[in-house]
């Protein structure tokens, strides 16, 4: 069956179940209630003064009833410095456990060592918001029989509430924890800031292991994760490579291209009609996206304009803006550098939030619903403003859905920033390879060669034209760029589906087909 | 024509291509190696550009290596032409070692 964006979605997928096609960004939510039942979180029993401490991760896993077909979950707050996901799967593999469903909030390059476990069917299913590197390549080429499910950060919480993901074991690395399992990421030698993505895992997993390299006296403050959900606590030498977890401050890009795009995007925001006192703002941590914050900061100071809150992945740059009084509050679901951890710990206007409060569509209002302006990146965008942030131009899975569709759906103004081409590959397509964020939730595209406004928002286009900005029709810009780069030869795919992309409400917005790598004759 | 000397043009930077040429013994023909970050999308057109330019300069007994990081077509042509002319010792303005 076709979904409302014209993508062919199977009605049923072996290993996943019945699929519901995407029908519009707010179609499902506008009913006002959800038909999906909420599965109960497990009840647990513990005796007074019983010890939760285990000597090794292996001992904790043995105590957690490992079994074939189990679902194991992780958070990705340690980013590319994580070592515990690989360690856990290696332990389970060595114990002979098979047919594992891996439910990590995201996967990075540091998880490439698990590739052999996909090949030998230790891991047979994956739920994640992102997949990259060798794993992304192998999955695109069809290493798994069951397609991976790509969800958004908010969608992941919904998946767990509704039982699409039923976690048997959650392994939660924390940079500080006590003997009862109260845990946080906001201090310790491996501090990573907010632990927002793991809160739902702790609540719902049948068994929860907190792993720390910094066992503090009871109680561990703040109680980002609280003891009433934690079964086992393990002290290890290291939870990850601190240099890759969070270091120093995040620097603004020096790339002239990114800075030009960022400046144009800031001009767009200034003249959009949404740059008003009390506005709420979110930017990504990537090149052009973060650089927009630099120009917005200057514009806010110049106009003595104060905003309400910043949301999301938080960098030191956001913290500076909070400390300068430009914004009242930071809501932090994920922190990107070391300075952020200190602020999170010490500033009560810098609030740690769980993924459910950040972006879950199935509740009485997540904070993404309150965003005025969000700036997002794109791997590809098409003439209908649909955005791909998951598959690269070479057809491999190499990105993350993350909060992209969550924030775009909530914001009054969604600005997508990207160069018009990258290394000879045009970014504006007639049709993106994979849709993650539907065009109806994207208002403006900003490239170095011009600004394109979604025709569904004529008032916005009018505001920007009045301000004298260089507005182009997206079809014209697409043709202009194709003339510069040449038209790339199409990639070839098989009929096999290797990935399902869930929209935040659980409907399927697109599928990813198995890539065929062509032999190029020289 | 045959290359007289080994030559190179271009860089390893993104959106550029590095071209290396060395002479081969007589009657060795052409040996071409191409690698590109956009091989799947532009590999065939890239190969055609290389062969057309080698034909245009009637090059033979040549070993050509091109490592591309997504250069645009004019860049590819310019780097190739420069490398060929340098290998023929025809390029003016090339610093001599």
Coordinates of C-alpha atoms in Angstrom, one line a residue:
Chain A
X1 CA 0.0 0.0 0.0
X2 CA 1.1 3.6 -0.6
X3 CA 1.5 6.0 2.3
X4 CA 0.4 9.7 1.9
X5 CA 3.9 10.6 0.5
X6 CA 3.6 8.0 -2.2
X7 CA 6.0 5.5 -0.7
X8 CA 5.2 1.8 -1.1
X9 CA 4.8 0.2 2.4
X10 CA 4.2 -3.5 2.9
X11 CA 1.1 -4.3 5.0
X12 CA 3.0 -6.9 7.0
X13 CA 6.7 -7.5 7.7
X14 CA 8.0 -10.8 8.9
X15 CA 9.7 -10.4 12.3
X16 CA 8.1 -6.9 12.9
X17 CA 4.3 -7.4 12.4
X18 CA 1.6 -5.3 10.8
X19 CA 2.6 -2.0 9.4
X20 CA 0.6 1.2 9.4
X21 CA 1.3 3.6 6.6
X22 CA 2.1 7.3 7.3
X23 CA -0.9 9.5 6.7
X24 CA 0.3 13.0 7.6
X25 CA 2.3 14.5 10.4
X26 CA -0.5 15.2 12.7
X27 CA -3.3 13.0 11.3
X28 CA -3.0 10.4 14.0
X29 CA -2.5 12.8 16.9
X30 CA -5.4 15.1 15.9
X31 CA -7.9 12.4 17.1
X32 CA -7.0 13.5 20.6
X33 CA -6.3 10.0 21.9
X34 CA -4.3 6.9 20.9
X35 CA -5.7 3.5 20.3
X36 CA -2.5 1.7 21.1
X37 CA -2.5 0.2 24.6
X38 CA 0.2 1.0 27.1
X39 CA 2.0 -2.1 28.3
X40 CA 2.6 -2.3 32.0
X41 CA 6.1 -1.7 33.4
X42 CA 7.3 -4.7 35.5
X43 CA 6.8 -5.0 39.2
X44 CA 9.9 -6.0 41.1
X45 CA 10.8 -7.2 44.6
X46 CA 13.8 -6.5 46.8
X47 CA 14.6 -7.1 50.4
X48 CA 15.8 -4.4 52.8
X49 CA 19.6 -4.0 52.7
X50 CA 20.0 -6.7 50.0
X51 CA 23.1 -5.8 47.9
X52 CA 22.8 -4.9 44.3
X53 CA 26.5 -4.8 43.7
X54 CA 28.1 -7.2 41.3
X55 CA 31.8 -7.7 40.9
X56 CA 31.8 -7.7 37.1
X57 CA 29.5 -6.9 34.2
X58 CA 29.4 -10.6 33.4
X59 CA 28.1 -11.4 36.9
X60 CA 25.4 -8.8 36.6
X61 CA 24.4 -10.2 33.2
X62 CA 24.2 -13.8 34.5
X63 CA 22.0 -12.6 37.3
X64 CA 19.7 -10.9 34.7
X65 CA 18.3 -14.0 33.2
X66 CA 19.9 -13.9 29.8
X67 CA 18.1 -15.9 27.2
X68 CA 17.7 -16.5 23.5
X69 CA 15.5 -14.0 21.8
X70 CA 16.0 -11.3 24.5
X71 CA 15.9 -7.6 23.9
X72 CA 18.9 -5.6 25.2
X73 CA 18.9 -1.8 25.4
X74 CA 21.5 0.9 25.7
X75 CA 21.6 4.7 25.6
X76 CA 24.0 6.6 23.4
X77 CA 25.0 9.4 25.8
X78 CA 28.6 8.3 25.6
X79 CA 28.5 8.9 21.9
X80 CA 31.5 7.6 20.1
X81 CA 33.3 6.8 23.4
X82 CA 31.0 4.0 24.4
X83 CA 32.6 0.6 25.1
X84 CA 29.8 -1.1 27.2
X85 CA 27.5 -2.0 24.3
X86 CA 30.2 -4.0 22.6
X87 CA 31.3 -5.5 25.9
X88 CA 27.8 -6.6 26.8
X89 CA 27.1 -8.2 23.4
X90 CA 30.5 -9.9 23.5
X91 CA 29.6 -11.4 26.9
X92 CA 26.2 -12.5 25.7
X93 CA 27.8 -14.0 22.5
X94 CA 30.3 -15.9 24.6
X95 CA 27.5 -17.3 26.7
X96 CA 25.9 -18.6 23.5
X97 CA 22.9 -16.3 23.6
X98 CA 21.4 -15.9 20.2
X99 CA 18.6 -14.1 18.4
X100 CA 19.1 -10.9 20.4
X101 CA 17.1 -7.7 19.6
X102 CA 19.4 -4.7 20.0
X103 CA 17.5 -1.6 21.1
X104 CA 20.0 1.2 21.5
X105 CA 18.9 4.8 21.4
X106 CA 21.5 5.2 18.7
X107 CA 24.5 3.5 17.2
X108 CA 27.9 5.0 16.3
X109 CA 31.1 4.1 14.7
X110 CA 32.4 2.8 18.0
X111 CA 29.9 -0.1 17.7
X112 CA 31.4 -1.5 14.5
X113 CA 32.9 -4.4 16.4
X114 CA 29.5 -6.0 16.8
X115 CA 29.3 -6.6 13.1
X116 CA 30.4 -10.3 13.4
X117 CA 27.5 -10.8 15.8
X118 CA 25.1 -9.7 13.1
X119 CA 26.6 -12.1 10.7
X120 CA 26.5 -15.1 13.1
X121 CA 22.9 -14.3 14.3
X122 CA 23.8 -13.4 17.8
X123 CA 21.9 -10.2 16.9
X124 CA 19.0 -10.6 14.5
X125 CA 16.9 -7.4 15.0
X126 CA 17.8 -3.8 15.6
X127 CA 15.8 -0.8 16.8
X128 CA 17.8 2.5 16.7
X129 CA 17.4 6.2 15.9
X130 CA 20.7 6.1 14.0
X131 CA 23.2 3.7 12.4
X132 CA 26.5 4.6 10.8
X133 CA 29.9 3.4 9.5
X134 CA 30.5 -0.3 8.8
X135 CA 27.3 -1.3 10.5
X136 CA 25.3 1.0 8.3
X137 CA 27.0 -0.3 5.2
X138 CA 26.5 -4.0 6.1
X139 CA 22.8 -3.4 7.0
X140 CA 22.2 -1.6 3.7
X141 CA 23.8 -4.5 1.9
X142 CA 21.4 -6.9 3.6
X143 CA 23.3 -8.6 6.5
X144 CA 20.1 -9.0 8.6
X145 CA 17.1 -10.9 7.5
X146 CA 14.7 -8.7 9.4
X147 CA 14.7 -5.0 8.6
X148 CA 16.1 -2.6 11.1
X149 CA 13.6 -0.2 12.6
X150 CA 14.7 3.5 12.6
X151 CA 12.7 5.6 15.1
X152 CA 13.0 9.1 16.3
X153 CA 14.0 10.0 19.9
X154 CA 10.4 10.7 20.8
X155 CA 9.2 7.7 18.8
X156 CA 11.5 5.4 20.8
X157 CA 9.6 6.2 24.0
X158 CA 6.3 5.5 22.3
X159 CA 7.8 2.2 21.0
X160 CA 8.6 1.2 24.6
X161 CA 5.3 2.3 26.1
X162 CA 3.3 0.4 23.5
X163 CA 5.4 -2.7 23.7
X164 CA 6.9 -2.6 20.2
X165 CA 10.2 -2.7 22.0
X166 CA 10.0 -4.9 25.1
X167 CA 13.3 -4.6 26.9
X168 CA 14.5 -7.6 28.9
X169 CA 17.8 -6.1 29.9
X170 CA 18.8 -2.5 30.0
X171 CA 22.5 -1.7 30.5
X172 CA 22.9 1.9 31.6
X173 CA 26.3 3.4 31.8
X174 CA 26.5 6.3 34.3
X175 CA 29.5 8.5 35.2
X176 CA 28.4 8.5 38.9
X177 CA 26.2 6.0 40.8
X178 CA 25.7 4.7 44.3
X179 CA 25.3 1.1 45.6
X180 CA 21.5 1.3 45.1
X181 CA 21.7 2.4 41.5
X182 CA 20.9 6.0 41.8
X183 CA 22.8 7.4 38.9
X184 CA 23.7 10.4 36.8
X185 CA 25.9 11.5 33.9
X186 CA 26.5 15.0 35.2
X187 CA 29.7 14.4 37.2
X188 CA 32.7 12.0 37.4
X189 CA 35.7 11.5 35.2
X190 CA 33.5 10.1 32.4
X191 CA 30.8 12.8 32.8
X192 CA 28.5 13.0 29.8
X193 CA 25.7 15.4 31.0
X194 CA 22.1 14.5 30.6
X195 CA 21.1 10.9 30.7
X196 CA 17.6 11.7 29.3
X197 CA 17.4 8.8 26.7
X198 CA 17.9 6.1 29.4
X199 CA 15.1 7.1 31.7
X200 CA 12.5 5.1 29.8
X201 CA 14.7 2.0 29.7
X202 CA 15.2 2.1 33.5
X203 CA 11.4 2.4 33.9
X204 CA 10.4 -0.4 31.6
X205 CA 13.2 -3.0 31.4
X206 CA 12.7 -6.3 33.1
X207 CA 16.2 -6.2 34.4
X208 CA 18.3 -3.0 34.7
X209 CA 22.1 -2.9 35.2
X210 CA 23.7 0.4 36.1
X211 CA 27.4 0.4 35.2
X212 CA 29.7 3.1 36.5
X213 CA 33.4 3.8 36.9
X214 CA 32.7 6.2 39.8
X215 CA 30.8 4.6 42.7
X216 CA 30.0 7.4 45.1
X217 CA 28.6 7.3 48.7
X218 CA 24.9 6.9 48.9
X219 CA 23.0 8.9 47.7
X220 CA 24.3 9.8 44.3
X221 CA 23.0 13.3 43.6
X222 CA 21.2 14.2 41.4
X223 CA 19.0 11.2 41.0
X224 CA 18.8 11.4 37.2
X225 CA 18.0 7.6 37.3
X226 CA 16.5 6.5 40.6
X227 CA 17.2 3.3 42.5
X228 CA 13.6 1.9 42.6
X229 CA 14.1 0.8 39.0
X230 CA 17.6 -0.6 39.2
X231 CA 18.3 -4.4 39.7
X232 CA 22.1 -4.5 39.7
X233 CA 25.1 -2.1 40.0
X234 CA 28.6 -2.8 38.6
X235 CA 31.8 -0.8 39.3
X236 CA 34.2 -1.1 36.3
X237 CA 37.5 0.6 35.5
X238 CA 36.1 2.6 32.7
X239 CA 32.7 3.1 31.0
X240 CA 34.3 4.6 27.9
X241 CA 36.9 6.7 26.2
X242 CA 36.5 10.0 28.0
X243 CA 38.2 11.9 25.1
X244 CA 35.4 10.8 22.8
X245 CA 32.5 11.2 25.3
X246 CA 32.7 14.9 26.0
X247 CA 35.6 17.3 25.9
X248 CA 36.0 21.0 26.5
X249 CA 33.7 23.2 24.5
X250 CA 32.1 22.8 21.1
X251 CA 33.7 25.2 18.6
X252 CA 31.9 27.1 15.9
X253 CA 32.9 26.0 12.4
X254 CA 35.5 27.9 10.4
X255 CA 34.2 26.7 7.1
X256 CA 33.3 29.7 5.0
X257 CA 30.5 27.7 3.3
X258 CA 28.9 26.7 6.6
X259 CA 29.2 30.3 8.0
X260 CA 27.6 31.7 4.9
X261 CA 24.7 29.3 5.1
X262 CA 24.4 30.0 8.9
X263 CA 24.3 33.8 8.3
X264 CA 21.6 33.4 5.7
X265 CA 19.6 31.1 8.0
X266 CA 19.9 33.7 10.8
X267 CA 18.6 36.4 8.5
X268 CA 15.7 34.1 7.6
X269 CA 14.9 33.6 11.3
X270 CA 15.2 37.4 12.0
X271 CA 12.7 38.3 9.3
X272 CA 10.4 35.2 9.6
X273 CA 8.0 36.8 12.1
X274 CA 9.0 34.3 14.8
X275 CA 12.0 36.2 16.1
X276 CA 10.1 37.9 19.0
X277 CA 10.6 38.2 22.7
X278 CA 10.1 34.9 24.5
X279 CA 10.8 32.7 21.5
X280 CA 12.0 29.1 22.0
X281 CA 14.9 27.9 20.0
X282 CA 16.7 24.7 19.1
X283 CA 19.8 24.2 17.0
X284 CA 21.8 21.0 16.3
X285 CA 25.5 20.6 17.2
X286 CA 26.6 20.2 13.6
X287 CA 28.6 22.7 11.4
X288 CA 26.2 25.1 9.9
X289 CA 23.4 24.4 12.3
X290 CA 25.4 25.4 15.4
X291 CA 26.8 28.4 13.6
X292 CA 23.3 29.8 13.3
X293 CA 23.3 30.2 17.1
X294 CA 26.4 32.4 16.7
X295 CA 24.5 34.9 14.4
X296 CA 21.3 34.6 16.4
X297 CA 23.2 35.5 19.6
X298 CA 24.5 38.6 17.9
X299 CA 21.1 39.6 16.6
X300 CA 19.5 39.0 20.1
X301 CA 22.1 41.2 21.7
X302 CA 21.8 44.0 19.1
X303 CA 18.0 44.1 19.6
X304 CA 18.1 43.4 23.3
X305 CA 15.7 40.5 22.6
X306 CA 15.3 37.8 25.2
X307 CA 14.1 34.3 24.5
X308 CA 12.3 31.7 26.6
X309 CA 14.1 28.4 26.4
X310 CA 16.6 26.4 24.4
X311 CA 16.0 22.7 23.9
X312 CA 17.7 19.6 22.7
X313 CA 21.2 18.5 22.2
X314 CA 22.9 21.2 24.3
X315 CA 26.4 22.6 23.6
X316 CA 28.6 25.0 25.5
X317 CA 27.4 27.6 23.1
X318 CA 23.8 27.2 24.4
X319 CA 25.2 27.4 28.0
X320 CA 26.9 30.7 27.2
X321 CA 23.7 32.1 25.9
X322 CA 21.9 31.0 29.1
X323 CA 24.6 32.6 31.2
X324 CA 24.3 35.9 29.3
X325 CA 20.6 36.0 30.0
X326 CA 19.6 35.6 26.4
X327 CA 17.4 32.6 27.3
X328 CA 15.7 31.8 30.6
X329 CA 16.0 28.1 30.6
X330 CA 17.7 25.1 28.9
X331 CA 15.9 21.8 28.6
X332 CA 18.7 19.2 28.1
X333 CA 18.0 15.7 26.9
X334 CA 21.5 15.2 25.6
X335 CA 24.7 17.2 26.3
X336 CA 27.5 17.6 23.8
X337 CA 30.5 18.8 25.7
X338 CA 32.1 18.9 29.2
X339 CA 31.1 22.4 30.0
X340 CA 27.4 21.4 29.7
X341 CA 27.8 18.8 32.4
X342 CA 28.9 21.5 34.9
X343 CA 26.1 23.8 34.0
X344 CA 23.6 20.9 34.2
X345 CA 24.8 20.1 37.7
X346 CA 25.0 23.7 39.0
X347 CA 22.5 25.8 37.3
X348 CA 18.9 25.2 38.2
X349 CA 17.7 26.9 35.0
X350 CA 19.5 24.1 33.1
X351 CA 17.1 21.2 33.4
X352 CA 17.7 17.6 32.6
X353 CA 14.7 16.1 30.8
X354 CA 13.9 12.5 29.8
X355 CA 13.2 11.6 26.2
X356 CA 9.5 11.3 27.0
X357 CA 9.2 14.9 28.0
X358 CA 11.5 15.9 25.1
X359 CA 9.7 14.4 22.2
X360 CA 7.2 11.5 22.8
X361 CA 4.2 12.2 20.7
X362 CA 1.9 10.0 22.8
X363 CA 1.5 12.1 25.9
X364 CA -0.1 15.4 27.0
X365 CA 2.6 17.5 25.4
X366 CA 6.3 17.1 24.9
X367 CA 8.5 20.1 24.9
X368 CA 9.2 19.9 21.1
X369 CA 5.6 21.1 20.8
X370 CA 6.6 24.4 22.3
X371 CA 9.5 25.2 19.9
X372 CA 9.2 28.3 17.9
X373 CA 12.4 28.0 15.7
X374 CA 14.5 24.9 15.0
X375 CA 17.5 24.7 12.8
X376 CA 18.2 21.2 11.3
X377 CA 20.6 19.6 8.9
X378 CA 19.9 17.3 6.0
X379 CA 21.7 14.7 3.9
X380 CA 19.2 15.3 1.1
X381 CA 16.0 17.3 0.6
X382 CA 13.6 17.0 -2.2
X383 CA 11.5 19.5 -4.1
X384 CA 8.5 18.6 -1.8
X385 CA 10.8 19.6 1.2
X386 CA 10.9 16.0 2.5
X387 CA 14.2 15.4 4.3
X388 CA 16.5 12.5 4.4
X389 CA 18.9 12.3 7.4
X390 CA 19.4 8.5 7.4
X391 CA 20.8 7.2 4.1
X392 CA 23.7 8.7 2.3
X393 CA 24.0 9.5 -1.4
X394 CA 25.8 6.2 -1.9
X395 CA 22.8 4.3 -0.5
X396 CA 24.2 3.2 2.8
X397 CA 22.7 3.9 6.2
X398 CA 24.9 6.6 7.6
X399 CA 22.9 9.0 9.8
X400 CA 20.3 9.3 12.5
X401 CA 16.7 10.2 12.6
X402 CA 17.3 11.5 16.2
X403 CA 15.0 14.4 17.1
X404 CA 14.8 15.6 13.5
X405 CA 11.1 14.7 12.8
X406 CA 10.1 15.4 16.4
X407 CA 11.3 19.0 16.5
X408 CA 10.3 19.7 12.9
X409 CA 6.7 18.7 13.7
X410 CA 6.6 20.8 16.8
X411 CA 8.3 24.0 15.6
X412 CA 6.5 27.0 14.1
X413 CA 9.5 27.6 11.9
X414 CA 11.7 24.6 10.8
X415 CA 14.8 25.8 9.0
X416 CA 16.8 23.2 7.1
X417 CA 20.4 24.2 6.4
X418 CA 22.7 22.4 4.0
X419 CA 25.1 23.1 1.2
X420 CA 23.6 22.8 -2.3
X421 CA 26.0 20.0 -3.1
X422 CA 28.6 18.0 -1.2
X423 CA 31.6 16.5 -3.0
X424 CA 29.8 16.6 -6.4
X425 CA 26.6 15.1 -5.1
X426 CA 23.6 17.5 -5.4
X427 CA 21.6 17.7 -2.2
X428 CA 18.3 18.9 -3.6
X429 CA 16.6 15.9 -5.3
X430 CA 13.4 15.3 -7.2
X431 CA 12.8 12.6 -4.6
X432 CA 15.0 11.9 -1.6
X433 CA 16.2 8.3 -1.2
X434 CA 14.6 7.9 2.2
X435 CA 12.1 10.2 3.9
X436 CA 12.6 10.8 7.6
X437 CA 10.9 14.1 8.1
X438 CA 7.9 15.0 5.9
X439 CA 8.0 18.2 3.9
X440 CA 4.8 19.5 5.4
X441 CA 6.8 20.1 8.6
X442 CA 9.7 21.9 6.9
X443 CA 9.2 25.6 6.2
X444 CA 12.5 26.8 4.7
X445 CA 15.6 25.4 3.1
X446 CA 18.7 27.6 3.3
X447 CA 21.7 26.9 1.0
X448 CA 24.7 29.0 0.1
X449 CA 23.0 29.6 -3.3
X450 CA 19.6 30.7 -2.2
X451 CA 16.7 30.3 0.1
X452 CA 13.6 28.2 -0.8
X453 CA 10.3 28.6 1.1
X454 CA 7.8 25.7 1.2
X455 CA 4.9 27.0 -0.9
X456 CA 2.5 25.9 1.8
X457 CA 3.7 28.9 3.8
X458 CA 3.1 32.0 1.6
X459 CA 3.0 34.4 4.5
X460 CA 6.5 33.4 5.5
X461 CA 7.7 33.7 1.9
X462 CA 6.2 37.2 1.8
X463 CA 8.0 38.2 5.0
X464 CA 11.3 37.0 3.7
X465 CA 10.9 38.7 0.3
X466 CA 10.0 42.0 2.0
X467 CA 13.3 41.7 3.8
X468 CA 15.1 41.5 0.5
X469 CA 16.4 37.9 0.9
X470 CA 17.4 35.8 -2.1
X471 CA 14.4 33.6 -2.5
X472 CA 14.4 30.9 -5.2
X473 CA 11.9 28.4 -6.3
X474 CA 13.2 25.0 -5.1
X475 CA 12.7 23.4 -8.6
X476 CA 14.9 26.2 -10.1
X477 CA 17.6 25.7 -7.5
X478 CA 17.5 22.0 -8.1
X479 CA 18.1 22.5 -11.8
X480 CA 20.8 25.1 -11.2
X481 CA 22.8 22.7 -8.9
X482 CA 22.4 19.8 -11.3
X483 CA 24.0 21.9 -14.0
X484 CA 27.0 22.4 -11.8
X485 CA 27.5 18.8 -10.6
X486 CA 26.1 16.8 -13.5
X487 CA 23.3 14.3 -12.8
X488 CA 24.5 11.3 -10.7
X489 CA 23.8 7.8 -12.1
X490 CA 21.0 6.2 -10.1
X491 CA 21.9 3.6 -7.5
X492 CA 20.6 0.1 -7.9
X493 CA 18.5 -1.8 -5.3
X494 CA 16.9 -5.2 -4.8
X495 CA 13.3 -5.8 -3.7
X496 CA 14.5 -6.8 -0.2
X497 CA 13.6 -4.3 2.5
X498 CA 16.5 -3.8 5.0
X499 CA 15.1 -0.9 7.0
X500 CA 11.8 0.6 8.1
X501 CA 11.6 4.2 8.9
X502 CA 9.0 5.0 11.5
X503 CA 7.5 8.4 11.8
X504 CA 7.3 9.6 15.4
X505 CA 3.7 8.4 15.7
X506 CA 4.7 4.8 14.7
X507 CA 3.4 4.9 11.2
X508 CA 5.9 3.9 8.4
X509 CA 7.1 6.9 6.5
X510 CA 9.5 5.0 4.3
X511 CA 11.4 1.8 3.7
X512 CA 15.1 1.3 2.8
X513 CA 15.8 -1.3 0.1
X514 CA 18.9 -3.5 -0.1
X515 CA 21.7 -1.8 -2.0
X516 CA 23.4 -3.4 -5.0
X517 CA 26.9 -2.2 -5.4
X518 CA 27.7 -1.9 -9.1
X519 CA 31.0 -2.9 -10.6
X520 CA 32.4 0.1 -12.4
X521 CA 34.5 -0.9 -15.4
X522 CA 37.6 1.2 -16.1
Chain B
X1 CA 52.9 10.8 -27.0
X2 CA 54.7 9.2 -24.1
X3 CA 55.2 10.9 -20.7
X4 CA 58.7 12.1 -20.4
X5 CA 58.7 12.4 -16.6
X6 CA 56.6 11.5 -13.6
X7 CA 54.1 14.3 -12.8
X8 CA 51.2 15.1 -10.6
X9 CA 48.4 17.7 -10.2
X10 CA 45.7 18.3 -7.7
X11 CA 45.3 17.6 -4.0
X12 CA 43.6 15.1 -1.7
X13 CA 41.1 17.7 -0.5
X14 CA 37.4 17.3 -0.7
X15 CA 36.0 18.4 -4.0
X16 CA 39.4 17.9 -5.7
X17 CA 41.2 15.1 -7.4
X18 CA 44.8 14.2 -7.4
X19 CA 46.3 12.9 -10.6
X20 CA 49.6 11.0 -10.8
X21 CA 51.3 10.1 -14.0
X22 CA 54.4 8.0 -14.6
X23 CA 56.0 6.8 -17.9
X24 CA 55.8 3.1 -18.7
X25 CA 58.2 1.1 -21.0
X26 CA 57.6 1.2 -24.7
X27 CA 54.5 -0.6 -26.0
X28 CA 53.1 -1.0 -22.5
X29 CA 50.0 0.9 -23.5
X30 CA 47.9 2.6 -20.8
X31 CA 47.4 1.5 -17.2
X32 CA 44.7 3.5 -15.5
X33 CA 43.6 3.4 -11.9
X34 CA 40.7 5.4 -10.7
X35 CA 39.2 5.6 -7.3
X36 CA 36.5 8.1 -6.2
X37 CA 34.3 8.9 -3.3
X38 CA 31.4 9.1 -5.8
X39 CA 32.3 6.0 -7.9
X40 CA 28.8 4.6 -7.8
X41 CA 27.3 7.8 -9.1
X42 CA 30.0 9.3 -11.4
X43 CA 32.4 6.5 -12.0
X44 CA 31.5 5.9 -15.6
X45 CA 31.5 9.6 -16.6
X46 CA 34.8 10.0 -14.7
X47 CA 36.4 7.2 -16.7
X48 CA 35.1 8.6 -19.9
X49 CA 36.7 12.0 -19.2
X50 CA 40.0 10.4 -18.5
X51 CA 40.0 8.3 -21.6
X52 CA 38.8 11.2 -23.8
X53 CA 41.6 13.4 -22.5
X54 CA 44.3 10.7 -23.0
X55 CA 43.0 10.2 -26.5
X56 CA 43.1 13.9 -27.2
X57 CA 46.7 14.1 -26.2
X58 CA 47.3 10.7 -27.9
X59 CA 49.0 9.4 -24.8
X60 CA 50.4 6.0 -24.6
X61 CA 52.8 4.0 -22.4
X62 CA 51.4 5.8 -19.4
X63 CA 50.5 4.8 -15.9
X64 CA 47.7 7.2 -14.6
X65 CA 46.3 7.2 -11.1
X66 CA 43.4 9.4 -10.2
X67 CA 42.1 9.6 -6.6
X68 CA 38.9 11.7 -6.5
X69 CA 37.0 13.2 -3.6
X70 CA 34.0 14.5 -5.5
X71 CA 35.6 17.1 -7.9
X72 CA 33.4 18.8 -10.4
X73 CA 33.9 18.1 -14.1
X74 CA 35.9 21.3 -14.9
X75 CA 38.2 20.5 -11.9
X76 CA 38.8 17.0 -13.1
X77 CA 39.6 18.1 -16.7
X78 CA 41.9 20.9 -15.4
X79 CA 43.8 18.5 -13.1
X80 CA 44.2 15.9 -15.8
X81 CA 45.3 18.3 -18.4
X82 CA 47.9 19.8 -16.1
X83 CA 49.3 16.4 -15.1
X84 CA 49.5 15.3 -18.7
X85 CA 51.3 18.5 -19.8
X86 CA 53.6 18.3 -16.8
X87 CA 54.5 14.7 -17.7
X88 CA 55.2 15.9 -21.2
X89 CA 57.3 18.8 -19.8
X90 CA 55.0 21.2 -21.7
X91 CA 53.4 22.9 -18.8
X92 CA 54.6 26.4 -18.2
X93 CA 54.9 27.8 -14.7
X94 CA 55.5 24.5 -13.1
X95 CA 58.2 24.8 -10.5
X96 CA 61.2 22.6 -11.2
X97 CA 62.9 20.7 -8.5

